[in-house]
CSV table of C-alpha atoms in Angstrom, one decimal:
chain,number,residue,atom,x,y,z
A,73,MET,CA,9.4,-16.4,-7.3
A,74,LYS,CA,8.7,-19.8,-9.4
A,75,LYS,CA,9.6,-20.2,-12.7
A,76,ILE,CA,6.4,-20.8,-15.1
A,77,GLU,CA,7.3,-20.9,-19.3
A,78,ARG,CA,5.6,-18.3,-21.1
A,79,MET,CA,3.4,-16.8,-18.2
A,80,PHE,CA,2.8,-13.8,-20.0
A,81,ARG,CA,1.7,-15.4,-23.3
A,82,GLN,CA,-1.2,-17.7,-22.3
A,83,HIS,CA,-4.2,-15.9,-23.9
A,84,LEU,CA,-6.8,-18.2,-23.3
A,85,THR,CA,-6.3,-19.5,-20.3
A,86,ALA,CA,-4.7,-18.2,-17.0
A,87,PRO,CA,-1.3,-19.9,-15.9
A,88,VAL,CA,-1.0,-22.2,-12.9
A,89,GLY,CA,0.9,-21.4,-9.5
A,90,VAL,CA,1.6,-17.9,-10.5
A,91,VAL,CA,2.9,-17.0,-7.0
A,92,SER,CA,2.6,-13.2,-7.2
A,93,PRO,CA,-0.3,-11.8,-6.5
A,94,LEU,CA,-0.1,-8.7,-9.5
A,95,TYR,CA,1.2,-11.5,-12.0
A,96,ARG,CA,-1.8,-13.7,-11.4
A,97,GLN,CA,-4.5,-10.9,-11.3
A,98,LEU,CA,-3.1,-9.7,-14.6
A,99,THR,CA,-3.3,-13.2,-16.4
A,100,GLN,CA,-6.1,-14.1,-15.4
A,101,GLU,CA,-7.5,-10.8,-17.1
A,102,TRP,CA,-6.3,-11.0,-20.0
A,103,ALA,CA,-7.7,-14.9,-20.3
A,104,ASP,CA,-10.9,-13.2,-19.1
A,105,LEU,CA,-10.9,-11.1,-21.6
A,106,HIS,CA,-10.5,-13.2,-24.6
A,107,ALA,CA,-13.9,-14.9,-23.5
A,108,THR,CA,-15.6,-10.7,-23.9
A,109,ALA,CA,-17.4,-11.0,-26.7
A,110,SER,CA,-17.1,-6.8,-26.6
A,111,VAL,CA,-13.7,-7.1,-27.1
A,112,THR,CA,-12.8,-8.8,-29.9
A,113,ALA,CA,-15.6,-6.2,-31.6
A,114,THR,CA,-13.6,-3.8,-30.5
A,115,VAL,CA,-10.2,-5.0,-31.6
A,116,ARG,CA,-12.1,-4.7,-34.9
A,117,ARG,CA,-12.6,-1.6,-35.0
A,118,TRP,CA,-8.7,-0.4,-34.2
A,119,GLY,CA,-8.4,-1.9,-37.8
A,120,ARG,CA,-10.5,1.3,-39.0
A,121,SER,CA,-7.9,4.1,-37.7
A,122,GLU,CA,-5.6,2.3,-37.6
A,123,GLU,CA,-4.4,-0.1,-40.8
A,124,THR,CA,-1.5,-2.1,-39.1
A,125,LEU,CA,-4.2,-4.1,-37.1
A,126,VAL,CA,-6.5,-5.0,-39.7
A,127,ASP,CA,-6.9,-8.7,-40.0
A,128,PHE,CA,-6.7,-8.4,-36.0
A,129,SER,CA,-9.6,-9.9,-33.5
A,130,LEU,CA,-7.9,-10.8,-30.6
A,131,PRO,CA,-5.9,-8.5,-28.3
A,132,GLY,CA,-3.3,-12.3,-28.2
A,133,GLN,CA,-2.8,-12.2,-31.4
A,134,ILE,CA,-1.7,-8.5,-31.7
A,135,VAL,CA,0.7,-9.8,-28.5
A,136,ASP,CA,1.9,-12.2,-30.5
A,137,ALA,CA,2.6,-10.8,-33.9
A,138,ILE,CA,4.9,-7.9,-32.3
A,139,ASP,CA,7.0,-11.2,-30.7
A,140,ALA,CA,7.1,-12.8,-34.6
A,141,ALA,CA,7.7,-8.9,-36.1
A,142,GLY,CA,11.1,-7.4,-37.6
A,143,HIS,CA,12.0,-4.4,-35.9
A,144,ASP,CA,9.9,-2.0,-38.1
A,145,ARG,CA,6.9,-3.6,-38.0
A,146,THR,CA,7.0,-4.3,-34.2
A,147,ASN,CA,7.1,-0.7,-34.1
A,148,GLU,CA,4.4,-0.1,-36.4
A,149,LEU,CA,2.5,-2.4,-33.9
A,150,LEU,CA,3.2,-0.2,-30.9
A,151,LEU,CA,2.7,3.0,-32.2
A,152,ALA,CA,-0.8,1.8,-33.1
A,153,LEU,CA,-1.7,0.7,-29.5
A,154,ILE,CA,0.1,3.5,-27.8
A,155,ARG,CA,-2.1,5.9,-30.3
A,156,LEU,CA,-5.0,4.5,-29.9
A,157,PHE,CA,-4.3,4.5,-25.8
A,158,GLN,CA,-3.7,7.9,-25.8
A,159,ASN,CA,-7.0,8.6,-26.9
A,160,GLY,CA,-8.7,6.8,-24.2
A,161,HIS,CA,-8.8,3.3,-26.1
A,162,GLN,CA,-7.6,1.3,-22.5
A,163,LEU,CA,-7.7,-2.4,-23.5
A,164,ALA,CA,-4.8,-0.9,-26.6
A,165,GLY,CA,-2.6,-0.1,-23.8
A,166,ARG,CA,-3.3,-3.1,-22.2
A,167,VAL,CA,-2.5,-5.1,-25.0
A,168,VAL,CA,1.4,-2.9,-24.9
A,169,LEU,CA,1.3,-4.0,-21.2
A,170,GLN,CA,0.7,-7.7,-22.3
A,171,ALA,CA,3.7,-7.6,-24.9
A,172,LEU,CA,6.0,-6.0,-22.8
A,173,LEU,CA,5.3,-7.7,-19.3
A,174,PRO,CA,8.3,-10.0,-19.6
A,175,LYS,CA,10.2,-7.0,-19.7
A,176,LEU,CA,9.0,-5.3,-16.9
A,177,ALA,CA,9.1,-8.3,-15.2
A,178,LYS,CA,12.8,-8.3,-15.0
A,179,THR,CA,13.4,-4.6,-14.2
A,180,ALA,CA,11.0,-5.3,-11.0
A,181,ALA,CA,13.1,-8.3,-10.5
A,182,HIS,CA,16.4,-6.2,-10.9
A,183,ALA,CA,15.5,-3.2,-9.4
A,184,GLY,CA,16.1,-3.1,-5.8
A,185,GLY,CA,18.4,-0.3,-5.7
A,186,MET,CA,15.6,1.8,-5.4
A,187,CYS,CA,13.8,0.5,-2.2
A,188,THR,CA,15.7,0.3,1.3
A,189,SER,CA,14.4,-2.9,2.7
A,190,SER,CA,14.9,-6.6,1.4
A,191,SER,CA,13.9,-7.9,-1.8
A,192,ASP,CA,11.6,-10.7,-0.7
A,193,THR,CA,9.8,-7.6,1.8
A,194,TRP,CA,10.0,-5.2,-1.4
A,195,ALA,CA,9.2,-7.7,-3.9
A,196,GLU,CA,5.5,-7.2,-4.8
A,197,ASP,CA,5.9,-3.1,-4.2
A,198,ARG,CA,8.3,-3.0,-6.7
A,199,ARG,CA,6.2,-5.0,-8.8
A,200,HIS,CA,3.1,-2.4,-8.3
A,201,ILE,CA,5.2,0.5,-9.0
A,202,THR,CA,7.1,-0.9,-12.0
A,203,ILE,CA,3.7,-1.5,-13.7
A,204,ALA,CA,1.9,1.9,-12.6
A,205,GLU,CA,5.2,3.9,-14.0
A,206,PHE,CA,5.4,1.6,-17.3
A,207,TRP,CA,1.7,3.1,-17.7
A,208,ASP,CA,2.4,6.6,-17.3
A,209,VAL,CA,5.4,6.5,-19.4
A,210,MET,CA,3.2,4.8,-22.5
A,211,ALA,CA,0.2,7.5,-21.5
A,212,ASP,CA,3.3,10.3,-22.3
A,213,TYR,CA,5.5,8.5,-25.2
A,214,PRO,CA,5.7,11.1,-28.1
A,215,VAL,CA,4.7,8.2,-30.8
A,216,HIS,CA,5.3,11.6,-33.2
A,217,ARG,CA,9.0,12.0,-32.1
A,218,ARG,CA,10.3,8.8,-30.6
A,219,THR,CA,9.0,6.3,-33.8
A,220,SER,CA,12.4,3.4,-33.6
A,221,SER,CA,13.0,1.1,-30.5
A,222,VAL,CA,9.4,1.4,-29.3
A,223,ALA,CA,9.9,-1.4,-26.6
A,224,SER,CA,13.5,-0.5,-25.6
A,225,ASN,CA,12.2,3.3,-25.5
A,226,LEU,CA,9.7,2.5,-23.6
A,227,SER,CA,11.0,-0.6,-20.8
A,228,LEU,CA,14.3,2.3,-20.4
A,229,ASP,CA,11.9,4.8,-19.1
A,230,THR,CA,10.0,2.5,-16.9
A,231,LEU,CA,13.6,1.6,-16.1
A,232,HIS,CA,14.8,5.5,-15.3
A,233,ARG,CA,11.5,5.7,-13.6
A,234,VAL,CA,12.0,3.1,-10.5
A,235,THR,CA,15.1,3.3,-9.8
A,236,GLY,CA,15.0,7.0,-9.3
A,237,ALA,CA,16.7,8.8,-12.8
A,238,ARG,CA,13.8,11.3,-13.0
A,239,LYS,CA,13.8,14.9,-13.7
A,240,PRO,CA,14.4,16.9,-10.6
A,241,PRO,CA,11.5,17.8,-8.8
A,242,VAL,CA,9.3,20.8,-8.9
A,243,ASP,CA,8.1,23.1,-5.9
A,244,LEU,CA,4.7,22.9,-5.1
A,245,PRO,CA,3.0,26.5,-5.5
A,246,VAL,CA,1.1,26.2,-2.5
A,247,ASP,CA,1.1,27.8,0.2
A,248,PRO,CA,-0.9,26.3,3.3
A,249,HIS,CA,-1.3,29.6,4.9
A,250,ASP,CA,-3.7,30.8,1.8
A,251,PHE,CA,-6.3,28.4,2.1
A,252,ARG,CA,-8.3,27.8,6.2
A,253,ASP,CA,-11.9,27.6,4.5
A,254,GLU,CA,-13.0,24.5,3.3
A,255,GLU,CA,-13.5,25.6,-0.3
A,256,ALA,CA,-10.1,26.7,-0.6
A,257,ARG,CA,-8.5,24.4,1.1
A,258,ASP,CA,-9.9,22.1,-1.4
A,259,GLY,CA,-8.7,24.3,-4.5
A,260,ALA,CA,-5.3,23.5,-2.8
A,261,ARG,CA,-5.7,20.5,-2.8
A,262,ARG,CA,-6.5,20.0,-6.4
A,263,ALA,CA,-3.4,22.6,-7.0
A,264,TRP,CA,-1.3,20.7,-4.9
A,265,LEU,CA,-2.6,17.7,-7.0
A,266,ALA,CA,-2.7,18.9,-11.0
A,267,GLY,CA,0.9,21.0,-10.0
A,268,LEU,CA,-0.7,24.0,-13.2
A,269,ARG,CA,-0.3,26.6,-11.1
A,270,THR,CA,1.6,29.1,-9.4
A,271,THR,CA,1.9,31.6,-7.0
A,272,ASP,CA,4.0,34.8,-5.5
A,273,SER,CA,3.4,33.5,-1.8
A,274,ASP,CA,5.8,32.8,0.3
A,275,PRO,CA,6.7,28.9,1.0
A,276,VAL,CA,6.4,27.4,4.6
A,277,GLU,CA,9.8,27.3,5.8
A,278,GLU,CA,8.7,26.6,9.2
A,279,ILE,CA,6.3,24.8,11.7
A,280,THR,CA,4.5,25.3,15.1
A,281,GLN,CA,2.7,22.9,16.8
A,282,ASP,CA,-0.8,24.6,15.4
A,283,SER,CA,0.6,23.4,11.8
A,284,ASP,CA,-1.9,21.4,10.1
A,285,LEU,CA,-1.7,18.6,8.0
A,286,LEU,CA,-1.3,20.1,4.8
A,287,GLU,CA,1.5,22.8,6.4
A,288,VAL,CA,3.2,19.9,7.4
A,289,ILE,CA,3.7,18.3,4.1
A,290,ALA,CA,4.2,21.1,2.3
A,291,TRP,CA,7.2,22.4,5.2
A,292,GLY,CA,8.5,18.4,4.2
A,293,LEU,CA,8.3,19.1,0.8
A,294,ARG,CA,10.2,22.5,1.0
A,295,ASN,CA,12.9,21.1,3.4
A,296,ALA,CA,13.1,18.0,1.0
A,297,THR,CA,12.3,15.5,3.5
A,298,ILE,CA,9.9,14.1,1.1
A,299,ASN,CA,9.8,14.7,-2.9
A,300,ARG,CA,6.9,16.2,-4.9
A,301,ASP,CA,5.4,12.5,-6.0
A,302,GLU,CA,5.3,11.7,-2.4
A,303,ALA,CA,3.8,15.0,-1.2
A,304,GLN,CA,1.6,14.5,-4.2
A,305,LEU,CA,0.7,11.0,-2.7
A,306,LEU,CA,0.0,12.3,0.9
A,307,VAL,CA,-2.3,14.8,-0.1
A,308,ALA,CA,-4.1,12.7,-2.3
A,309,SER,CA,-5.0,9.6,0.8
A,310,TYR,CA,-4.9,11.6,3.3
A,311,LEU,CA,-6.9,14.2,2.2
A,312,PRO,CA,-8.7,13.9,0.2
A,313,GLU,CA,-12.0,15.7,-1.4
A,314,ARG,CA,-14.4,14.6,0.8
A,315,THR,CA,-15.1,14.7,4.6
A,316,THR,CA,-14.9,11.3,5.8
A,317,GLY,CA,-12.7,8.4,5.3
A,318,PHE,CA,-8.9,8.5,3.2
A,319,GLY,CA,-8.4,8.6,-0.5
A,320,PHE,CA,-6.7,5.6,-0.8
A,321,ALA,CA,-9.1,3.9,-3.2
A,322,ALA,CA,-9.0,6.9,-5.5
A,323,VAL,CA,-5.6,7.0,-5.4
A,324,ALA,CA,-5.0,2.7,-6.2
A,325,GLU,CA,-7.6,3.1,-9.2
A,326,GLN,CA,-5.3,6.2,-10.3
A,327,LEU,CA,-2.3,5.1,-10.3
A,328,GLY,CA,-3.1,1.1,-11.1
A,329,LEU,CA,-2.2,-0.2,-7.8
A,330,THR,CA,-3.4,-1.9,-5.3
A,331,GLN,CA,-5.2,0.1,-1.6
A,332,ALA,CA,-2.4,-2.2,-0.1
A,333,ALA,CA,0.6,-1.0,-2.2
A,334,VAL,CA,-0.7,2.7,-1.3
A,335,ARG,CA,-1.1,2.3,2.1
A,336,GLN,CA,2.6,0.8,1.9
A,337,ARG,CA,3.8,3.8,-0.3
A,338,CYS,CA,2.0,6.3,2.5
A,339,SER,CA,3.6,4.8,5.0
A,340,ARG,CA,7.1,4.8,4.3
A,341,ALA,CA,6.2,8.6,3.3
A,342,SER,CA,4.7,9.9,6.5
A,343,ARG,CA,7.4,7.9,9.0
A,344,LYS,CA,10.6,10.1,6.9
A,345,LEU,CA,7.8,13.1,7.3
A,346,THR,CA,7.3,12.4,11.0
A,347,GLU,CA,11.0,12.2,11.9
A,348,ALA,CA,11.9,15.4,10.8
A,349,VAL,CA,9.0,16.4,12.4
A,350,ARG,CA,9.8,15.1,15.8
A,351,VAL,CA,13.9,16.0,15.0
A,352,GLU,CA,12.7,19.5,14.0
A,353,LEU,CA,10.1,20.1,17.3
A,354,ARG,CA,11.8,18.2,19.8
A,355,THR,CA,8.7,17.8,21.3
A,356,PRO,CA,5.7,15.1,21.2
A,357,ALA,CA,3.2,17.8,20.8
A,358,LEU,CA,2.8,17.8,16.8
A,359,VAL,CA,4.8,14.0,17.1
A,360,GLU,CA,1.2,12.9,18.1
A,361,MET,CA,-0.9,14.7,15.1
A,362,ALA,CA,1.8,13.3,12.6
A,363,ASP,CA,1.2,10.0,13.9
A,364,GLN,CA,-2.3,10.5,13.6
A,365,SER,CA,-2.5,12.2,10.6
A,366,LEU,CA,0.1,10.5,8.4
A,367,VAL,CA,0.0,6.6,10.0
A,368,ALA,CA,-2.8,4.2,8.5
């Protein structure tokens, strides 16, 4: 990708010639924020609850202050922003993202090991995944416990996420055999997505030609064909709580990705699942069902 000097530090005007669609969108969004009067008012209000943010009136001023600050001051500024973000101020999270975008861009560029295709094919996908993982890391960051090396902690935690160094996946507590009617099935989907409840029901041990899509996904999770994140993604995308259409738009908004990136991730997971079904049954019947239901 063409290198643009201080690409993520041009606050008032978006840089020209940004090749990556994601980075072009982010830099244009950042410039647009600085032309919005309500943003200035919002930033000024932050000083009422976070003393370290007093006297700032623009997001770019905070980013510049983070760049220029010493170690302790940087931690104070980032922690204040993260506290605001975790209390519902999305703009504060966006400032942290902008401050760390140079690091995150390097993470995405060097995290090729998380993909199975060429770096050119997956470059944009890696960028989307890195930003989405960072946003999730920031949402859960323990501001009261990890008060030093905040930028490094956020960057390292994100790197661990995108390179696969995650906590072991937890089995999802759903037995699709218990969810035959639509109302119960909607409840099952919510349980899949939230992963909040347990069940004593037997997990899905095998599939047949009569298995529906939810059963196939549960079987694939049980047999480690797909992981927990992939299972949740497939359920949210292909089994939304509505009667028609897929859930790509909602999932994309939730993860901070484009719909194209969500489709791509679903496609990778569904291909693994479809191949496993083909091997398991050695018959085209369920494979046809999986192909039609899973592959967007």
